[in-house]
Short mmCIF file of C-alpha atoms in Angstrom, two decimals:
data_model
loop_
_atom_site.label_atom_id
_atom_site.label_comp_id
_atom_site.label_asym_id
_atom_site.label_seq_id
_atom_site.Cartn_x
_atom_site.Cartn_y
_atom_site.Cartn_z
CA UNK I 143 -16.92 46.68 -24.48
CA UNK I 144 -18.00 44.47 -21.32
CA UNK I 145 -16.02 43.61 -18.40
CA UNK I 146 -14.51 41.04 -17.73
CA UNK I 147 -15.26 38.29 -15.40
CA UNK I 148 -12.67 37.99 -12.45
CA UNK I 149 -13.04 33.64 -12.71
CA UNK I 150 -11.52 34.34 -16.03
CA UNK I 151 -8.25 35.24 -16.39
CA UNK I 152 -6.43 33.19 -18.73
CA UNK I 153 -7.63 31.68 -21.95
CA UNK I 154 -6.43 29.15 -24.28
CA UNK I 155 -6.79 28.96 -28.38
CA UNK I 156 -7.03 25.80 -29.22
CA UNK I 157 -6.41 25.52 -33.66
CA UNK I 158 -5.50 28.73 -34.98
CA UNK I 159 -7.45 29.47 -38.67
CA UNK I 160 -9.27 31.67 -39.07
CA UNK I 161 -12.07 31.23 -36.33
CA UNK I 162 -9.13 30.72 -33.96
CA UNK I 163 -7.48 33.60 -34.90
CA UNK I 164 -10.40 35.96 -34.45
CA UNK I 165 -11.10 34.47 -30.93
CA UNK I 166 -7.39 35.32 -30.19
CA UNK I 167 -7.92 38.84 -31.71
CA UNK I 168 -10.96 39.21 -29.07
CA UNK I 169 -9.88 38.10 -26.01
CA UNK I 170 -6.60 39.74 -26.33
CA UNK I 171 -8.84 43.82 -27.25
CA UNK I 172 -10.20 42.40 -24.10
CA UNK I 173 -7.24 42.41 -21.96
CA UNK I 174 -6.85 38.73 -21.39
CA UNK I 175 -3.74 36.70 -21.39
CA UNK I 176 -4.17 33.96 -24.47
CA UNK I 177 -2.77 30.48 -24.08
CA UNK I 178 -2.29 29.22 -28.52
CA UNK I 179 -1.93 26.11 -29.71
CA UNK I 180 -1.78 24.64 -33.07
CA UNK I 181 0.56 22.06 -34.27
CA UNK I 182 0.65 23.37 -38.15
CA UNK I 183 3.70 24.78 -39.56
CA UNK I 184 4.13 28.51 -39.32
CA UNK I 185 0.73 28.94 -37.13
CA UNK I 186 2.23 31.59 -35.22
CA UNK I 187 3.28 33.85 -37.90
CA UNK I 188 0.16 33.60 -39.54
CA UNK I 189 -1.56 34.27 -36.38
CA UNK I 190 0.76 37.73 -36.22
CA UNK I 191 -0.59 38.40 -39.10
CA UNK I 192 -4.54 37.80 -38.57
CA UNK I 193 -3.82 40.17 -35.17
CA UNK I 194 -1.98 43.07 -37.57
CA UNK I 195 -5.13 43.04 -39.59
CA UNK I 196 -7.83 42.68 -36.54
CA UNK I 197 -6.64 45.17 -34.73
CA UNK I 198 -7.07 48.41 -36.39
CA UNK I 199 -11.20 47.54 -36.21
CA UNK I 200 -10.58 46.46 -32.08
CA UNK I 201 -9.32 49.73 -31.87
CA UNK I 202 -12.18 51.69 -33.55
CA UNK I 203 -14.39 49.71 -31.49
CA UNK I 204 -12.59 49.95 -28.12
CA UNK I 205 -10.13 48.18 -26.48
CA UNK I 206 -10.32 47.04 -22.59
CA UNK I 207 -7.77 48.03 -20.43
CA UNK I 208 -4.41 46.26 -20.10
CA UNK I 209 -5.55 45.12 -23.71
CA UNK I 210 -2.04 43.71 -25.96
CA UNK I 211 -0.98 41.25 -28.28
CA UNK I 212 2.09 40.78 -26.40
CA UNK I 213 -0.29 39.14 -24.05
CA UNK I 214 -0.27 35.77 -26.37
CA UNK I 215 1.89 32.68 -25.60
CA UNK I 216 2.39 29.96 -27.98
CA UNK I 217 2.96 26.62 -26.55
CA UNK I 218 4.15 23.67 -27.80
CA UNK I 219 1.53 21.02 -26.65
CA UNK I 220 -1.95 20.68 -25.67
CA UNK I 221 -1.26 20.08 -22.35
CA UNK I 222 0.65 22.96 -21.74
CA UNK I 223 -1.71 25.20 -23.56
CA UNK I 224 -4.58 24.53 -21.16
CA UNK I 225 -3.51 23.12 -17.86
CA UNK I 226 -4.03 26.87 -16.45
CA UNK I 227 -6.58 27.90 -18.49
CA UNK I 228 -9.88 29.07 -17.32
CA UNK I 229 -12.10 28.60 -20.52
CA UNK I 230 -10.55 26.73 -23.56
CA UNK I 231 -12.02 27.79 -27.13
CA UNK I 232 -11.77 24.37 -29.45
CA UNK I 233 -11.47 25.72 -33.39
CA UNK I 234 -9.99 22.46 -35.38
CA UNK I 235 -10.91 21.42 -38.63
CA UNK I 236 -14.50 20.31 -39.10
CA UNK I 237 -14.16 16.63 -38.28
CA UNK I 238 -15.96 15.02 -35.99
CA UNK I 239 -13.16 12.22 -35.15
CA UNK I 240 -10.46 15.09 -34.94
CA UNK I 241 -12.24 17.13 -32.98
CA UNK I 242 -13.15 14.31 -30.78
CA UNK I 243 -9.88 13.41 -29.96
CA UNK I 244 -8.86 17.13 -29.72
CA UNK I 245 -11.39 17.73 -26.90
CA UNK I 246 -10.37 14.56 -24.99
CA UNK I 247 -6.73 15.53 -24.92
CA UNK I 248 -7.92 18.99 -23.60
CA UNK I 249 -10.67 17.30 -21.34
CA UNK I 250 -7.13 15.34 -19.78
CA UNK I 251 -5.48 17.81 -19.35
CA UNK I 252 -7.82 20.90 -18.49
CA UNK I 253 -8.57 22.32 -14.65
CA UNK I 254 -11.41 20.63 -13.17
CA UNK I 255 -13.65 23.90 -13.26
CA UNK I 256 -12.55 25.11 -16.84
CA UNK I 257 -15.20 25.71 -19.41
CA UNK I 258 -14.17 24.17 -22.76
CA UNK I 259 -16.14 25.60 -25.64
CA UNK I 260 -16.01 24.43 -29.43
CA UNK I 261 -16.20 26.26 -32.10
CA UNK I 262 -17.78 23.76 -34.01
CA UNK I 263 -20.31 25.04 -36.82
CA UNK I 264 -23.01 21.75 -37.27
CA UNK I 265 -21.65 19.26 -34.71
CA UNK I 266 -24.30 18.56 -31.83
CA UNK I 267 -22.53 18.87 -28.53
CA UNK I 268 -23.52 15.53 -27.11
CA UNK I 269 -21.47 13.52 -30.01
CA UNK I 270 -18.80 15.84 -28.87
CA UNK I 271 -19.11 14.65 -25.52
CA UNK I 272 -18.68 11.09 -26.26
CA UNK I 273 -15.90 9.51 -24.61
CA UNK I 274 -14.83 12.51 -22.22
CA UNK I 275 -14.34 12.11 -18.50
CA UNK I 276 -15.97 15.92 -17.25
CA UNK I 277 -18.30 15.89 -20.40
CA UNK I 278 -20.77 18.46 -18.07
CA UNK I 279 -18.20 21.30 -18.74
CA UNK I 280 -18.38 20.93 -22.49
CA UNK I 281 -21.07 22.88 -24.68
CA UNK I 282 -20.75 24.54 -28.29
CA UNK I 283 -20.13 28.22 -28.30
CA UNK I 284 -20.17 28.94 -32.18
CA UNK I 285 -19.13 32.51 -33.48
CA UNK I 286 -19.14 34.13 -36.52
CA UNK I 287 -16.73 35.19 -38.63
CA UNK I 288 -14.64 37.72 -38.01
CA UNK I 289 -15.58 36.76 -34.35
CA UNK I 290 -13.65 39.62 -33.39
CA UNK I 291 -16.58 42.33 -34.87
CA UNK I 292 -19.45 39.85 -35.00
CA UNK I 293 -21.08 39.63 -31.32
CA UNK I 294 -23.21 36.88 -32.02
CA UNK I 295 -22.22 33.82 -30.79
CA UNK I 296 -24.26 30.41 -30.05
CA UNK I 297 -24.24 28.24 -27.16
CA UNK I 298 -25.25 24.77 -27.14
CA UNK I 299 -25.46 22.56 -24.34
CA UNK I 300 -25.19 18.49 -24.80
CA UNK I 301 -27.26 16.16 -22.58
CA UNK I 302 -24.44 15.97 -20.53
CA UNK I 303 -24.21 19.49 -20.04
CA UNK I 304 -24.56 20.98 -16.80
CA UNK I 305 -26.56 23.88 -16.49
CA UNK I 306 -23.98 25.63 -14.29
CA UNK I 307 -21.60 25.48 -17.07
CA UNK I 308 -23.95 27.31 -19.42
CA UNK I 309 -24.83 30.28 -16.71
CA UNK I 310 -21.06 30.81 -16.75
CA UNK I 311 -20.32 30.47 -20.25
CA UNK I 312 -22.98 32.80 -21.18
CA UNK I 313 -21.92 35.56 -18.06
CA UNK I 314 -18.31 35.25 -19.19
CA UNK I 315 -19.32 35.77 -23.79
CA UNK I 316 -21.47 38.27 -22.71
CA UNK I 317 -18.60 40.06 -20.14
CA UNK I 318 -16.49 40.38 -23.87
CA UNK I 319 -18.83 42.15 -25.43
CA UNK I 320 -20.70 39.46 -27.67
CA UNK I 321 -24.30 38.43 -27.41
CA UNK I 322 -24.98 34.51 -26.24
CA UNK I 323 -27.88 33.27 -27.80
CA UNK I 324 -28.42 30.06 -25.77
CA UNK I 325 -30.12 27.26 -28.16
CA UNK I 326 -32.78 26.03 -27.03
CA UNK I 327 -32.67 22.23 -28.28
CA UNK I 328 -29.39 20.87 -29.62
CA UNK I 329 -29.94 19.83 -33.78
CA UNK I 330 -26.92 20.12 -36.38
CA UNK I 331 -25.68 23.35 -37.92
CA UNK I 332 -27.70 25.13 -34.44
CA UNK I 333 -29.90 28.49 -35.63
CA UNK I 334 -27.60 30.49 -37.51
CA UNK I 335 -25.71 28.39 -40.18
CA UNK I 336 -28.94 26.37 -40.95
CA UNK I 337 -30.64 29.75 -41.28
CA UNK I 338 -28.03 31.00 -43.87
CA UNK I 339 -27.12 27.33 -45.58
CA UNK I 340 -30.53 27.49 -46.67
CA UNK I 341 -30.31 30.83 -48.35
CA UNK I 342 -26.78 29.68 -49.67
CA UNK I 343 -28.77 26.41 -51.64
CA UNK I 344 -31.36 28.81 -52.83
CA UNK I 345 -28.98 30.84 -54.31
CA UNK I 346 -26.67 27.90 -55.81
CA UNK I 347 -29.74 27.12 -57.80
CA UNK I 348 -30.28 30.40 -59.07
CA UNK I 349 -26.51 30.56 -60.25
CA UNK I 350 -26.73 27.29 -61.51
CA UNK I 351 -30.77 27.62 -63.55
CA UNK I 352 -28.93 30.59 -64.88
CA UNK I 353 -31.67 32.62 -63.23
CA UNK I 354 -28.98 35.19 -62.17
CA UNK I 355 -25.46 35.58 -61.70
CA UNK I 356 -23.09 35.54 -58.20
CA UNK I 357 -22.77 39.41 -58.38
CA UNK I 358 -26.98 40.06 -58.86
CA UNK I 359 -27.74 37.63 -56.16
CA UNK I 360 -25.42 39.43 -53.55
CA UNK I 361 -26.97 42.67 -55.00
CA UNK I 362 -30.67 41.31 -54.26
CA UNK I 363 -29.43 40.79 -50.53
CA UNK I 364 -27.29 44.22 -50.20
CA UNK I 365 -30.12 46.55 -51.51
CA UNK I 366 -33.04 44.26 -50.37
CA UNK I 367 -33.16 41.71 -47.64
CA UNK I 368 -29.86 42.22 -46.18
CA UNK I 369 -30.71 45.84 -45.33
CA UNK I 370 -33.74 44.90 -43.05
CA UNK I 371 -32.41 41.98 -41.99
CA UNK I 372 -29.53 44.00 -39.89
CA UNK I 373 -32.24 46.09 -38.07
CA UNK I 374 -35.02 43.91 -37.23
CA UNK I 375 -34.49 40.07 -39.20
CA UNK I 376 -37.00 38.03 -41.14
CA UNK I 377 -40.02 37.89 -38.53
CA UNK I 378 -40.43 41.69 -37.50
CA UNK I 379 -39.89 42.46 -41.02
CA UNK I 380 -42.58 40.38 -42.37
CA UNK I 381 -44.52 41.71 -38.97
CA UNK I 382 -44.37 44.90 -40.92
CA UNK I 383 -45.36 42.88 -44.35
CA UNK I 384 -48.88 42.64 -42.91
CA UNK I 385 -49.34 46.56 -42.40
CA UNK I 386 -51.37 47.58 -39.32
CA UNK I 387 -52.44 43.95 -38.40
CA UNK I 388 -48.81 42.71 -38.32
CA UNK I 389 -47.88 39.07 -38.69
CA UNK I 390 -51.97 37.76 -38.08
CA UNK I 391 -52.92 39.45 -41.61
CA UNK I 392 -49.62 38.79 -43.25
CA UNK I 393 -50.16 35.29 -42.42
CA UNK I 394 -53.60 35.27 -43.47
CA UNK I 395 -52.40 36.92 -46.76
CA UNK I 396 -49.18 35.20 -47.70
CA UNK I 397 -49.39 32.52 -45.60
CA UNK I 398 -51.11 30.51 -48.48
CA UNK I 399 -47.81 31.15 -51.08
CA UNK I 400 -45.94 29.21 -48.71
CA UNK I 401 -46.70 26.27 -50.43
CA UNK I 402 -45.78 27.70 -53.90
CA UNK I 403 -42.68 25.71 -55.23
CA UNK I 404 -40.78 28.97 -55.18
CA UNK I 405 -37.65 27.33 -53.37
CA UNK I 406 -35.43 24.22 -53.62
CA UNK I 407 -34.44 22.38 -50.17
CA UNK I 408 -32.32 20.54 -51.97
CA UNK I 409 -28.99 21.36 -52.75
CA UNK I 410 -28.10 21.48 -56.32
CA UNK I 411 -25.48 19.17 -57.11
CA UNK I 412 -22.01 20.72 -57.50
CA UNK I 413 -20.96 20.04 -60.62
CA UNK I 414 -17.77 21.75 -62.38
CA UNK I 415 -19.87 23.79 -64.45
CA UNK I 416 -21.73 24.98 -60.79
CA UNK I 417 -18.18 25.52 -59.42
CA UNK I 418 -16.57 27.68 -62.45
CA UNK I 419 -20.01 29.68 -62.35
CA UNK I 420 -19.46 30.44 -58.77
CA UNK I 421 -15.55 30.46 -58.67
CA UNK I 422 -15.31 33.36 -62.29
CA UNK I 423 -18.13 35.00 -60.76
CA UNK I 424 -16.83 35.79 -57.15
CA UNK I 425 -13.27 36.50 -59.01
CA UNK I 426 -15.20 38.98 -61.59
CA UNK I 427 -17.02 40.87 -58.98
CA UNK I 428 -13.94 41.82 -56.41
CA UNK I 429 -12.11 42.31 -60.02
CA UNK I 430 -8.65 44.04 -58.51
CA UNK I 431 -9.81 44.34 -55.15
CA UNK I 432 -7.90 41.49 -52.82
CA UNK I 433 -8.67 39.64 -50.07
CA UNK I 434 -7.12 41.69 -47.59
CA UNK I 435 -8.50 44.88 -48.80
CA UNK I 436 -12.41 42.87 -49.10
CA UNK I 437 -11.55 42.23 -45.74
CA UNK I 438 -10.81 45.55 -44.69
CA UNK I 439 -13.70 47.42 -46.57
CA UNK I 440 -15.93 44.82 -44.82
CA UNK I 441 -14.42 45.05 -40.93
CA UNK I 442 -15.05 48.87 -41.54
CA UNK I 443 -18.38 48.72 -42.70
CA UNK I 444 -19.53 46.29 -39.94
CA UNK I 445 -17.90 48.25 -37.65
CA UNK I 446 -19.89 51.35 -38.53
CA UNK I 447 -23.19 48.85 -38.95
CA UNK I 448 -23.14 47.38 -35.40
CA UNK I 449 -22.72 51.39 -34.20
CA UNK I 450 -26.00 52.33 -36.23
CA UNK I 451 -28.11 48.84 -34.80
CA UNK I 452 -26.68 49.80 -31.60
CA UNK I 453 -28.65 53.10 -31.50
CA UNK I 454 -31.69 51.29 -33.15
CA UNK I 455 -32.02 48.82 -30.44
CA UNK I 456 -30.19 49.80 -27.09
CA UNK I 457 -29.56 47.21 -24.72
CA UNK I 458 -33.06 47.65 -22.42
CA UNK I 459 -35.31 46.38 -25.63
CA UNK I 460 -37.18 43.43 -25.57
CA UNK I 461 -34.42 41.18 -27.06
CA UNK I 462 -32.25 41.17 -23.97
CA UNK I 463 -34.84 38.52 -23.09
CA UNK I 464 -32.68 36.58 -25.62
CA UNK I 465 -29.69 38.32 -26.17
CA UNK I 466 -28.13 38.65 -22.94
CA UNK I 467 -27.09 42.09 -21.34
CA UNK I 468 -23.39 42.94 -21.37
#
């Protein structure tokens, strides 16, 4: 795990679900003292219970020293949540007016030099911004879920944005172990989401063209794409597609099926007869298996995966030009 930044020592959870949750589960493995906040009834206990679940993973992977989950306060406003807080991690619901007014009562209330980061997973930063007195400390530093395995997260800077803000956000992410991929132009949904939404509307289609079912699709990823994907991801792979020549004859090759109508941009509309296909489908292939124990099989797997990419592409390879060095 990285170390931590001495500027940061105390962090604040703003909306507890499950992004919020697994930002709490992180920061705590990392030895930090976590500042919660959410107004919704029972928040805490559920929270208890996201940590109880988290932590057996945080311990396979490592946990920092002084790391505890006694280390998390919950307080009982906004403004007493952040007012000492050195970074603030926004996770409310995915409404652009909530969130809004969210980040302006944390923007109020905040220390002058705290970063405030949302969690948000297609709003642009600069709508974010709108409205806020210190707008240049806000940017969008999106994880993925469970943020507290996944290292990837994205940061997003608005136009208001200073640059300073970004330096430090990505320093401090990349102190905790994750990797800050720092966008390069601010557009809805950022890299990753767009990236898999438009998988996720190719494969609504195919559910609902009765082309395949939920359980052969995910099996086309596991045993197919998904496998190469977690080494190398679409472009070296296809780099590979083109044989000694790479991407130029792969291009030169394939390049021309590109304008096949294999795909639909479009989502498919989501009918009831799309949603039962989807909903008896998911429930038919975990069968008896619940959520928990999904969860479980899948926090040990990825787990074990991020050790194996680890020793596939150390931290001195030619991606730490984008992925930054812990």
């Amino acid at each position: 795990m990285g170390n931590r930044l001495s500027e940061f020592k105390k962090i604040a959870v703003i909306g507890t679900g499950v992004i919020g949750n697994g930002w709490i589960a992180r920061f705590l493995a990392q030895g930090f003292d976590v500042i919660a906040f959410d107004p919704a009834e029972g928040a805490q206990q559920r929270t208890q219970k996201a940590l109880d679940q988290a932590w057996p993973s945080l311990v396979k992977i490592g946990l920092a020293e002084g790391a505890d989950q006694n280390r998390l306060t919950f307080m009982p406003t906004i403004e007493q949540a952040v007012c000492e807080a050195d970074l603030i991690q926004e996770n409310v619901p995915e409404r652009e007016e909530l969130k809004k007014s969210v980040l302006a009562s944390i923007d109020a209330y905040a220390k002058e030099d705290a970063i405030i980061g949302s969690s948000t997973s297609g709003i642009m930063p600069s709508v974010l911004q709108e409205g806020l007195k210190h707008p240049e400390r806000l940017i969008v530093a999106h994880p993925f879920n469970p943020v507290y395995i996944l290292p990837l997260v994205e940061l997003v800077a608005g136009q208001k944005t200073d640059t300073h803000t970004i330096d430090r956000a990505k320093s401090f992410y990349a102190s905790i172990g994750m990797k800050p991929l720092v966008i390069q132009k601010e557009i809805e949904g950022h890299l990753a989401d767009r990236l898999m939404e438009a998988l996720w509307r190719e494969a609504l289609h195919l559910v609902n063209d009765g082309v395949a079912t939920t359980e052969e699709v995910d099996a086309a990823i596991i045993y197919g794409a998904g496998l190469r994907w977690a080494q190398m991801g679409p472009f070296l792979t296809f780099h590979l597609a083109g044989g000694e020549k790479g991407m130029r004859h792969m291009l030169e090759q394939f390049g021309p099926a590109l304008k096949l109508p294999w795909t639909k941009l479009e989502a498919p509309e989501l009918t009831d007869e799309l949603k039962e296909k989807v909903i008896t489908g998911c429930e038919s292939h975990a069968g008896d298996t619940t959520i928990a124990d999904l969860e479980n099989k899948r926090n040990e797997f990825l787990v074990e995966l991020l050790s194996l990419v680890k020793s596939y592409w150390p931290e001195t390879t030619a991606t730490d030009n984008i992925l930054v060095e812990k």
